[in-house]
mmCIF file of C-alpha atoms in Angstrom:
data_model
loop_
_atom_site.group_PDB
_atom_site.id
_atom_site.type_symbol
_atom_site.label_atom_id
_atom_site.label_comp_id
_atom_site.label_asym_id
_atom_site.label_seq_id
_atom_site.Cartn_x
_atom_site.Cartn_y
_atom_site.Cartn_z
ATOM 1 C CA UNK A 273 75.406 120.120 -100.022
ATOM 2 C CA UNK A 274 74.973 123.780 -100.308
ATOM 3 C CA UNK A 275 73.784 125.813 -103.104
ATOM 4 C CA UNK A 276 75.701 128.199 -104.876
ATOM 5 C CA UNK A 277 77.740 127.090 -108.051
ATOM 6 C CA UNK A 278 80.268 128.928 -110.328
ATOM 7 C CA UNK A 279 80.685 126.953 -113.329
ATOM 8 C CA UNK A 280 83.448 127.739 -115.949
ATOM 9 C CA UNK A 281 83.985 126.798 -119.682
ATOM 10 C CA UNK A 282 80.178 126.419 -119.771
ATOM 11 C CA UNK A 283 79.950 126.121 -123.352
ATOM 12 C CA UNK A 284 81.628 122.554 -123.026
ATOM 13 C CA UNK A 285 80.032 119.043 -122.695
ATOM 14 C CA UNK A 286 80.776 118.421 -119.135
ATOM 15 C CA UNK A 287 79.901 122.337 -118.507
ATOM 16 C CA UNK A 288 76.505 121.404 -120.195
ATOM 17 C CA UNK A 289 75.955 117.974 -117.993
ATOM 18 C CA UNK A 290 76.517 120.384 -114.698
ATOM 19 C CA UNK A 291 74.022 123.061 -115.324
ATOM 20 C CA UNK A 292 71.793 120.842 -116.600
ATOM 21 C CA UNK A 293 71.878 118.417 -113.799
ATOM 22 C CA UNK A 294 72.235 121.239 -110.753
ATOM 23 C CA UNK A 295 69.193 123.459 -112.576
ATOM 24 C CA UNK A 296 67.371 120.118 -112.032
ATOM 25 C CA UNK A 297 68.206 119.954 -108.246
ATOM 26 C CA UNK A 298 67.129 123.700 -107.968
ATOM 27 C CA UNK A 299 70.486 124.900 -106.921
ATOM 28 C CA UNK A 300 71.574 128.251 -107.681
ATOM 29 C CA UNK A 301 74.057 128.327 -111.036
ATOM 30 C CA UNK A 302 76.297 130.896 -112.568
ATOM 31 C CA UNK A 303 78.006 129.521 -116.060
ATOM 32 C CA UNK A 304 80.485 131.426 -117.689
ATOM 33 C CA UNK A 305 81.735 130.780 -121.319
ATOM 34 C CA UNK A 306 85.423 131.518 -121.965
ATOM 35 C CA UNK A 307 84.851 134.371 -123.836
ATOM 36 C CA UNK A 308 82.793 135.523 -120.709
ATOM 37 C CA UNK A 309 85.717 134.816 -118.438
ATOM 38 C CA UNK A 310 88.788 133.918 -119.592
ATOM 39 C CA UNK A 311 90.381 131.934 -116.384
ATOM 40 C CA UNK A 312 93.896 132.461 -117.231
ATOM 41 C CA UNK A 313 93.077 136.469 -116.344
ATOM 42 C CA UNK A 314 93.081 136.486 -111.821
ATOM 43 C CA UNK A 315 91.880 140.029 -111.896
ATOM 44 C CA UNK A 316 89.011 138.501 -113.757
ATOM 45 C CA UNK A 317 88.093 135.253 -112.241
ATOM 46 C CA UNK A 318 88.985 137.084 -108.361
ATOM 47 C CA UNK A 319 86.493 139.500 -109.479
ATOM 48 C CA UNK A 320 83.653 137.356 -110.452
ATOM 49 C CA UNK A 321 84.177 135.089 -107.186
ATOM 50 C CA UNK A 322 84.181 137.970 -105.016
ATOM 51 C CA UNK A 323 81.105 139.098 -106.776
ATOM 52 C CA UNK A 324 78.799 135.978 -107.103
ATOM 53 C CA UNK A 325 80.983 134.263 -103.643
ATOM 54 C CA UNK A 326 79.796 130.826 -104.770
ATOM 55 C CA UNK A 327 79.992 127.683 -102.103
ATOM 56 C CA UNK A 328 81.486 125.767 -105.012
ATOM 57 C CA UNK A 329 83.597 126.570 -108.285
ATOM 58 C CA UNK A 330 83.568 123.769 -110.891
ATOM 59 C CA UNK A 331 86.407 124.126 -113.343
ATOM 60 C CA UNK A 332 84.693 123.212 -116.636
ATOM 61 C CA UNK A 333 87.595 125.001 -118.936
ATOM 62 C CA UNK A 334 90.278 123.661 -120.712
ATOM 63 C CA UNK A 335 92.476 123.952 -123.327
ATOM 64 C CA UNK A 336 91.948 119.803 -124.858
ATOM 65 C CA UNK A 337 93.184 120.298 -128.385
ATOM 66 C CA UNK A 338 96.092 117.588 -127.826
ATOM 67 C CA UNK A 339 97.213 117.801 -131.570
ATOM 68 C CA UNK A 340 97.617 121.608 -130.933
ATOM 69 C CA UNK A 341 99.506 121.680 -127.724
ATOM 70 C CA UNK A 342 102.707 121.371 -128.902
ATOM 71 C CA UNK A 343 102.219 124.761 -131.260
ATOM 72 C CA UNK A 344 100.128 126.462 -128.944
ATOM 73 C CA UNK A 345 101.692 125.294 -125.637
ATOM 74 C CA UNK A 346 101.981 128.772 -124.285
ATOM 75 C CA UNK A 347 97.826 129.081 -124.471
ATOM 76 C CA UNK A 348 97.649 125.457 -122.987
ATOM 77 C CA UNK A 349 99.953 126.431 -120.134
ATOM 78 C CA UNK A 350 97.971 129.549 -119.439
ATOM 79 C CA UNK A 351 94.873 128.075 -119.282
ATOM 80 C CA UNK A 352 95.582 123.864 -118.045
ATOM 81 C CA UNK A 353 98.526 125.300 -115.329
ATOM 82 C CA UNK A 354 97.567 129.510 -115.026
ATOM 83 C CA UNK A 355 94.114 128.934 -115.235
ATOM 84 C CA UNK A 356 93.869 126.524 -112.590
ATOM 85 C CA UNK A 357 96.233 128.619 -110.193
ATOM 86 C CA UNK A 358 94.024 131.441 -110.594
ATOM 87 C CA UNK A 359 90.897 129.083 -109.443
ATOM 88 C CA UNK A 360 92.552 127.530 -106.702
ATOM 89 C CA UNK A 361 93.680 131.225 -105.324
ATOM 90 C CA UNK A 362 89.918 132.780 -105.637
ATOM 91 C CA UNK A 363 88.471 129.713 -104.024
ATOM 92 C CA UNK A 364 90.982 130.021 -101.215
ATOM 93 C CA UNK A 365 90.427 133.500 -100.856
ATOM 94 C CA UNK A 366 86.539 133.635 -100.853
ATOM 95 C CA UNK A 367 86.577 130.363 -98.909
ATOM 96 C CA UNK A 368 85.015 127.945 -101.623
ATOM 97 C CA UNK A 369 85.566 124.232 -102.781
ATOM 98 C CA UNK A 370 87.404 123.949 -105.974
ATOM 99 C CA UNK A 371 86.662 121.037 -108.205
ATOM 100 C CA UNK A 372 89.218 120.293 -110.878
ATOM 101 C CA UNK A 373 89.474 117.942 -114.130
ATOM 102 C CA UNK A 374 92.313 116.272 -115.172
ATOM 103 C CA UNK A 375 93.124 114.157 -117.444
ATOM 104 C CA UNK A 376 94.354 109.964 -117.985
ATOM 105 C CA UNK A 377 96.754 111.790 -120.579
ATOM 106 C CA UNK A 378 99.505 112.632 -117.163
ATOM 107 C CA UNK A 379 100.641 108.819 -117.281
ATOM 108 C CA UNK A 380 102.593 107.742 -120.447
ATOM 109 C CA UNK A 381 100.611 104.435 -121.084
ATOM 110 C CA UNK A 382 103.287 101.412 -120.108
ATOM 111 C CA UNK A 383 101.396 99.963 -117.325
ATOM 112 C CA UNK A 384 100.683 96.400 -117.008
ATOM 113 C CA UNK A 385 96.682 96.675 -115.821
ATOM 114 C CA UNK A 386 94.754 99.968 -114.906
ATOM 115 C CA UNK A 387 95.936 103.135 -113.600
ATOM 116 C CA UNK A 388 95.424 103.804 -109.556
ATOM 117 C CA UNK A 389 95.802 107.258 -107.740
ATOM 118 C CA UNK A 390 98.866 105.745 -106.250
ATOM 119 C CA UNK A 391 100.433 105.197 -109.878
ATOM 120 C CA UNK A 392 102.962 108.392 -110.867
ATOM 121 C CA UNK A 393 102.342 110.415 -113.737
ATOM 122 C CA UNK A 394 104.995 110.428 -116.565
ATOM 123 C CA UNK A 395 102.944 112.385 -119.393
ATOM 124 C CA UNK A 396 104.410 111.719 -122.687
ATOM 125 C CA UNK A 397 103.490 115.125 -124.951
ATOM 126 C CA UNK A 398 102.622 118.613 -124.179
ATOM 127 C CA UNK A 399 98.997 118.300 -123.336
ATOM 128 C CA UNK A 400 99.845 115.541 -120.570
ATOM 129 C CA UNK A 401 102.045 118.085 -118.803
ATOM 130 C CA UNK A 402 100.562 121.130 -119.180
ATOM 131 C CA UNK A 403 97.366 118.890 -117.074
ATOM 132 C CA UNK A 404 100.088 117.612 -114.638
ATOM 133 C CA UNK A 405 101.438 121.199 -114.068
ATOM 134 C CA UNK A 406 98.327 122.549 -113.280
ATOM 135 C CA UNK A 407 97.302 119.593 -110.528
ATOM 136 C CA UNK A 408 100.811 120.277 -109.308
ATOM 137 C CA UNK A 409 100.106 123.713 -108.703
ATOM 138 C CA UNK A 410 96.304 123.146 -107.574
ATOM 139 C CA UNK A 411 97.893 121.015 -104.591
ATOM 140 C CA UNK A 412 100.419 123.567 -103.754
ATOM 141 C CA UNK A 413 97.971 126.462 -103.078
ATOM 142 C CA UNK A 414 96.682 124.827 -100.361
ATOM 143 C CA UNK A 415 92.583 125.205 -101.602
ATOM 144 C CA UNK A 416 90.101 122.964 -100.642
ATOM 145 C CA UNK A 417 89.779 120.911 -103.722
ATOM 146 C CA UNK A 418 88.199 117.786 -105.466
ATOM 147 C CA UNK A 419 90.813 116.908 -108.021
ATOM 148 C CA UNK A 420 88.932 114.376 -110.332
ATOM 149 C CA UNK A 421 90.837 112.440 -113.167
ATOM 150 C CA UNK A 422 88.638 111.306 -116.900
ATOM 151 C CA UNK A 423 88.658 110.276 -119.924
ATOM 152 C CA UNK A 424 87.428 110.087 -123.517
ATOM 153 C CA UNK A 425 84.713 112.303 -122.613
ATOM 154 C CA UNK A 426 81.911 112.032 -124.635
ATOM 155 C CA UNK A 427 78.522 114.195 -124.349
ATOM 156 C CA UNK A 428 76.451 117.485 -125.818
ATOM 157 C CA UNK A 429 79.276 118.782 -127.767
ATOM 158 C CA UNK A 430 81.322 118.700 -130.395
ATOM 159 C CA UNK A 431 84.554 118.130 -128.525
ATOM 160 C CA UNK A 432 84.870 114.459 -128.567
ATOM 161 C CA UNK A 433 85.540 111.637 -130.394
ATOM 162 C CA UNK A 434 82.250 110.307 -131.269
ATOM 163 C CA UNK A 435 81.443 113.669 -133.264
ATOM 164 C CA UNK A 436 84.568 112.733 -135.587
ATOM 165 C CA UNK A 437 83.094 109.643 -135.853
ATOM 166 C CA UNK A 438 80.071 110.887 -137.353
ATOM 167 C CA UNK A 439 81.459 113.435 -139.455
ATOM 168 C CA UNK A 440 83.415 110.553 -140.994
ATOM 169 C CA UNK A 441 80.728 108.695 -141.099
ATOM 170 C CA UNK A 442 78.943 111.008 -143.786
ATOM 171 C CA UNK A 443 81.672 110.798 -146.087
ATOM 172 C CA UNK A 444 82.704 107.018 -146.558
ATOM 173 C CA UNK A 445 81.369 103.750 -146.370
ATOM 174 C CA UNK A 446 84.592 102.349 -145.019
ATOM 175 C CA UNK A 447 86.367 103.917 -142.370
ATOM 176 C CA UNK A 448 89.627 103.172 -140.725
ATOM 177 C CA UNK A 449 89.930 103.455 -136.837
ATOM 178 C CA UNK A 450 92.880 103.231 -134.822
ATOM 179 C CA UNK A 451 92.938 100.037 -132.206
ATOM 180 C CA UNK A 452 95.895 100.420 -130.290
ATOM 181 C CA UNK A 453 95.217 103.295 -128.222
ATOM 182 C CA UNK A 454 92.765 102.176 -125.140
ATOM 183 C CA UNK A 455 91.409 104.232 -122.205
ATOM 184 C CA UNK A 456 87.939 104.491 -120.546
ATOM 185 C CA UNK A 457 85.125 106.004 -123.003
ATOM 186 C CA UNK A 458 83.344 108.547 -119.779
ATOM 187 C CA UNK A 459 79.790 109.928 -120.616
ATOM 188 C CA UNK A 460 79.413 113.552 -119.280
ATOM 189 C CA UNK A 461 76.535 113.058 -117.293
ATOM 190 C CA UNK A 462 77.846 109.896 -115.450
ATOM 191 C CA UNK A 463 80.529 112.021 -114.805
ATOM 192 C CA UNK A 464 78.656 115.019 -113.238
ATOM 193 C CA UNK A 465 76.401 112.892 -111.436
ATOM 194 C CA UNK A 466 78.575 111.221 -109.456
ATOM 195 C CA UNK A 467 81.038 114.390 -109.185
ATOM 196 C CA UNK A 468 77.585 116.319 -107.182
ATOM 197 C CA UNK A 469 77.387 112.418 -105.117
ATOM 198 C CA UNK A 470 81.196 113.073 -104.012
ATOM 199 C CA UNK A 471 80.521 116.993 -103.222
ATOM 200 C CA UNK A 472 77.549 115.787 -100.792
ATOM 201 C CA UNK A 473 79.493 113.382 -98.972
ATOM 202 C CA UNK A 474 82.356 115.641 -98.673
ATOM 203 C CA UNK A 475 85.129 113.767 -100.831
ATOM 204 C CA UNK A 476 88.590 115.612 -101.664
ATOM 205 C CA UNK A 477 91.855 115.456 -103.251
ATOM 206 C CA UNK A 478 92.477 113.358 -105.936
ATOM 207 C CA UNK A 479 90.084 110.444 -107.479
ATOM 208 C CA UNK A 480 89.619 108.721 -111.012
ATOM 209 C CA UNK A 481 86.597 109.245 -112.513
ATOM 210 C CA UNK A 482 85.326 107.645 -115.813
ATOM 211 C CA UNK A 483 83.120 104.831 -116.737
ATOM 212 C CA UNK A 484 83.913 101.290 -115.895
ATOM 213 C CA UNK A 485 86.039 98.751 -118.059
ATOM 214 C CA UNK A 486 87.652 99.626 -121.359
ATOM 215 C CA UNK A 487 87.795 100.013 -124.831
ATOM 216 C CA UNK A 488 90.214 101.216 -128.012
ATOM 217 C CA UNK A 489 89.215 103.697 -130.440
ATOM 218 C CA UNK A 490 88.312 101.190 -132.865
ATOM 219 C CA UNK A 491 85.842 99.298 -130.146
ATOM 220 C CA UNK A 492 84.270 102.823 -129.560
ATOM 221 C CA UNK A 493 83.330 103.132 -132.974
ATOM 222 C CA UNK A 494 82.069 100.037 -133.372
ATOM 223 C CA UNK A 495 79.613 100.249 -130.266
ATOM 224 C CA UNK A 496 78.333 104.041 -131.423
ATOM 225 C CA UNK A 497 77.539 103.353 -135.109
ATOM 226 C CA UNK A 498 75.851 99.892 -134.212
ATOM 227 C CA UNK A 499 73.958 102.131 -131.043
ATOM 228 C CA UNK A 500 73.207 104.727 -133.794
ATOM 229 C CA UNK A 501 72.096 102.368 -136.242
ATOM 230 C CA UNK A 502 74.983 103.508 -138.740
ATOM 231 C CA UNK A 503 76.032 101.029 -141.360
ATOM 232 C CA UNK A 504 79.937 100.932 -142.344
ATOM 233 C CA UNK A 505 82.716 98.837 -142.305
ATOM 234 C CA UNK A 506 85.287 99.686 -139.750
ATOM 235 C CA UNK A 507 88.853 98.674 -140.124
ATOM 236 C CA UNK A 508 91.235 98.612 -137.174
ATOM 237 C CA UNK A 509 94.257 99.493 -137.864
ATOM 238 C CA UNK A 510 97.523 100.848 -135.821
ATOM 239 C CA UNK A 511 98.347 104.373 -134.786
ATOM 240 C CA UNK A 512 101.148 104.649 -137.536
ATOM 241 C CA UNK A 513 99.079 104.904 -140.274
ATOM 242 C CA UNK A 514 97.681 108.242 -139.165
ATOM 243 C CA UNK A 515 100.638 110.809 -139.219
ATOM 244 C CA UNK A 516 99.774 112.239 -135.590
ATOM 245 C CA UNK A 517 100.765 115.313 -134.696
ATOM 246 C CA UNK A 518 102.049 114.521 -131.086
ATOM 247 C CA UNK A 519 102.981 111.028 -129.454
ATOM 248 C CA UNK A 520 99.706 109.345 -127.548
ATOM 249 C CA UNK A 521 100.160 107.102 -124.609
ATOM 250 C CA UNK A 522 99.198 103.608 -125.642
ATOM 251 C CA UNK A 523 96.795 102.723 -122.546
ATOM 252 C CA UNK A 524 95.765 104.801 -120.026
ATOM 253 C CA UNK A 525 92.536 103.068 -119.075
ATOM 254 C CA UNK A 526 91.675 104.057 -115.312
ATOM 255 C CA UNK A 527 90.644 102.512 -112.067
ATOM 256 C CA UNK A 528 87.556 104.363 -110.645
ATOM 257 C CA UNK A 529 87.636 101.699 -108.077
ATOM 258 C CA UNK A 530 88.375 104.263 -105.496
ATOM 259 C CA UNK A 531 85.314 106.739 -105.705
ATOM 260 C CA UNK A 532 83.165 103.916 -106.014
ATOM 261 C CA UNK A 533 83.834 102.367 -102.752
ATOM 262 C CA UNK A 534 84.060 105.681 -101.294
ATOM 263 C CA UNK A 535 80.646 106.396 -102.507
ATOM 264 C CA UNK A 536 79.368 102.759 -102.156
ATOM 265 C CA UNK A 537 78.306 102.511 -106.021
ATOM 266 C CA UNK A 538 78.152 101.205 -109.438
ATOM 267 C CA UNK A 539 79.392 103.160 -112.120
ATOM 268 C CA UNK A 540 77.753 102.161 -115.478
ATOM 269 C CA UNK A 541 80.165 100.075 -118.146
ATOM 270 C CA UNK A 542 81.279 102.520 -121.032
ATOM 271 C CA UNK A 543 78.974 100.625 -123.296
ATOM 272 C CA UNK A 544 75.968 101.709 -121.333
ATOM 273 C CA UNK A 545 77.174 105.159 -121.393
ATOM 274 C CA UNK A 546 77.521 104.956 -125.294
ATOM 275 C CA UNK A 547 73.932 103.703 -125.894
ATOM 276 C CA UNK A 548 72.138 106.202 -123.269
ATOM 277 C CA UNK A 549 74.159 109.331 -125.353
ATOM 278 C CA UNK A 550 72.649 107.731 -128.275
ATOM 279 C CA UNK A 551 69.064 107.699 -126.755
ATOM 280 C CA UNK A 552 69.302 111.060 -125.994
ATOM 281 C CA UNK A 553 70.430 112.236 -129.426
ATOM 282 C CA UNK A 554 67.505 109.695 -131.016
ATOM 283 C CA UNK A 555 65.330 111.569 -128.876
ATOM 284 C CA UNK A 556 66.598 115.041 -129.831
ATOM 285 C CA UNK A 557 68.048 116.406 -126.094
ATOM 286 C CA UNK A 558 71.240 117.159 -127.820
ATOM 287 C CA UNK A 559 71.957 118.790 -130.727
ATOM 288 C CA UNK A 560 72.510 115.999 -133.776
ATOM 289 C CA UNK A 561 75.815 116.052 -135.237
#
């Protein structure tokens, strides 16, 4: 693998698991926050590609509020569809490898067993399709590309799930979780780690990525107050009684059967993701919610 790495939305968790993880491996980073470069601006990203001419570009940067897509759909366009255009056209142009996140959010959830790469995407609210739009559009510059489906990711952040859960947390004893909406809880640094495994033995297109088996939201919460040693009752309840801004997909856990025979590996159960991201908070490596 060579060394040079442009690294977008640094600010984020999976940005953070990246620079990290590369720093360790003593390859060359440049990390840009989105107030540093704003990816939905080509004069701007061209610019910086030409300038640093990186062997890699890792698109870190996203626009993930799903509740707020539907109002601020313009912004998520620009940046989920735009952003990624701009991205794929630099890397094309200064001849570097694109990898790109997307999201378990493009399929609408009716499936009978875990999603494949060969299953089509039918994204059910704005978020969903403004990720589908930009994978469209990453395939039809014609880049070279890693194009790498998650989900539920949890990690050095505030971004995720598990924060909510501990805000909660500190203000009741009883706390009602929704149990009806499953996917695959994906720990950042599982995620970059075998991301920099695929980029060494030359993968591309499109793969699933995310920790293996299952869970709902309620299960999550279950396994990181018990990992955290948090004491409260947790209620499962349905997605109804939470007045959701936008319509969710019901299951949209993923198959990252694919890049794991591809790569001829194991990656860890959810659950072990969970209790390692605990570890590290224990042990102070990330900031404590």
């Amino acid at each position: 693998m060579r060394n040079k790495f442009l690294i977008t939305g640094a600010n984020g968790q999976l940005a953070k698991a990246f620079i990290s993880q590369l720093t360790d491996a003593k390859k060359e980073v440049s990390s840009f926050t989105k107030e540093q470069l704003d990816i939905s601006n080509y004069n701007a990203v061209i610019k910086i590609a030409k300038d640093i001419k990186p062997d890699y570009i890792i698109n870190c940067a996203a626009f993930n509020y799903v509740d707020a897509t539907g109002e601020e759909y313009d912004t998520a366009f620009e940046i989920n569809t735009n952003g990624v255009k701009n991205l794929a056209l630099s890397s094309k142009e200064i001849d570097a490898f694109l990898v790109h996140f997307s999201t378990d959010f493009v399929f609408d959830g009716k499936k009978d067993g875990l999603y494949t790469e060969e299953d089509l995407p039918h994204p059910v609210n704005p978020y969903g399709q403004s990720k589908l739009e930009g994978e469209r559009i990453l395939k039809e510059v014609g880049a070279d590309y890693l194009l790498l489906r998650t989900s539920w990711v949890f990690g050095d952040g505030r971004q995720n799930f598990l924060y909510k859960l501990s805000q909660w947390a500190a203000k009741a004893d009883v706390l009602k979780v929704t149990a009806n909406h499953v996917s695959v809880p994906s720990y950042s640094e599982d995620i970059a780690r075998v991301t920099l495994l695929a980029l060494e033995a030359k993968l591309k297109w499109l793969y699933h990525l995310c920790n293996s088996g299952y869970a709902s939201r309620y299960e999550l919460a279950r396994q990181y107050y018990e990992s955290m040693g948090i004491e409260k009752v947790i209620i499962p309840v349905p997605d109804t009684y939470f007045k959701e801004k936008v319509q969710r997909p019901y299951f949209t856990a993923m198959s990252n059967a694919k890049i794991s025979h591809d790569l001829n590996i194991t990656i860890p159960d959810w659950r072990d993701g969970v209790n390692r991201f605990c570890e590290q908070m224990k042990e102070g490596k990330y900031a404590r919610f």
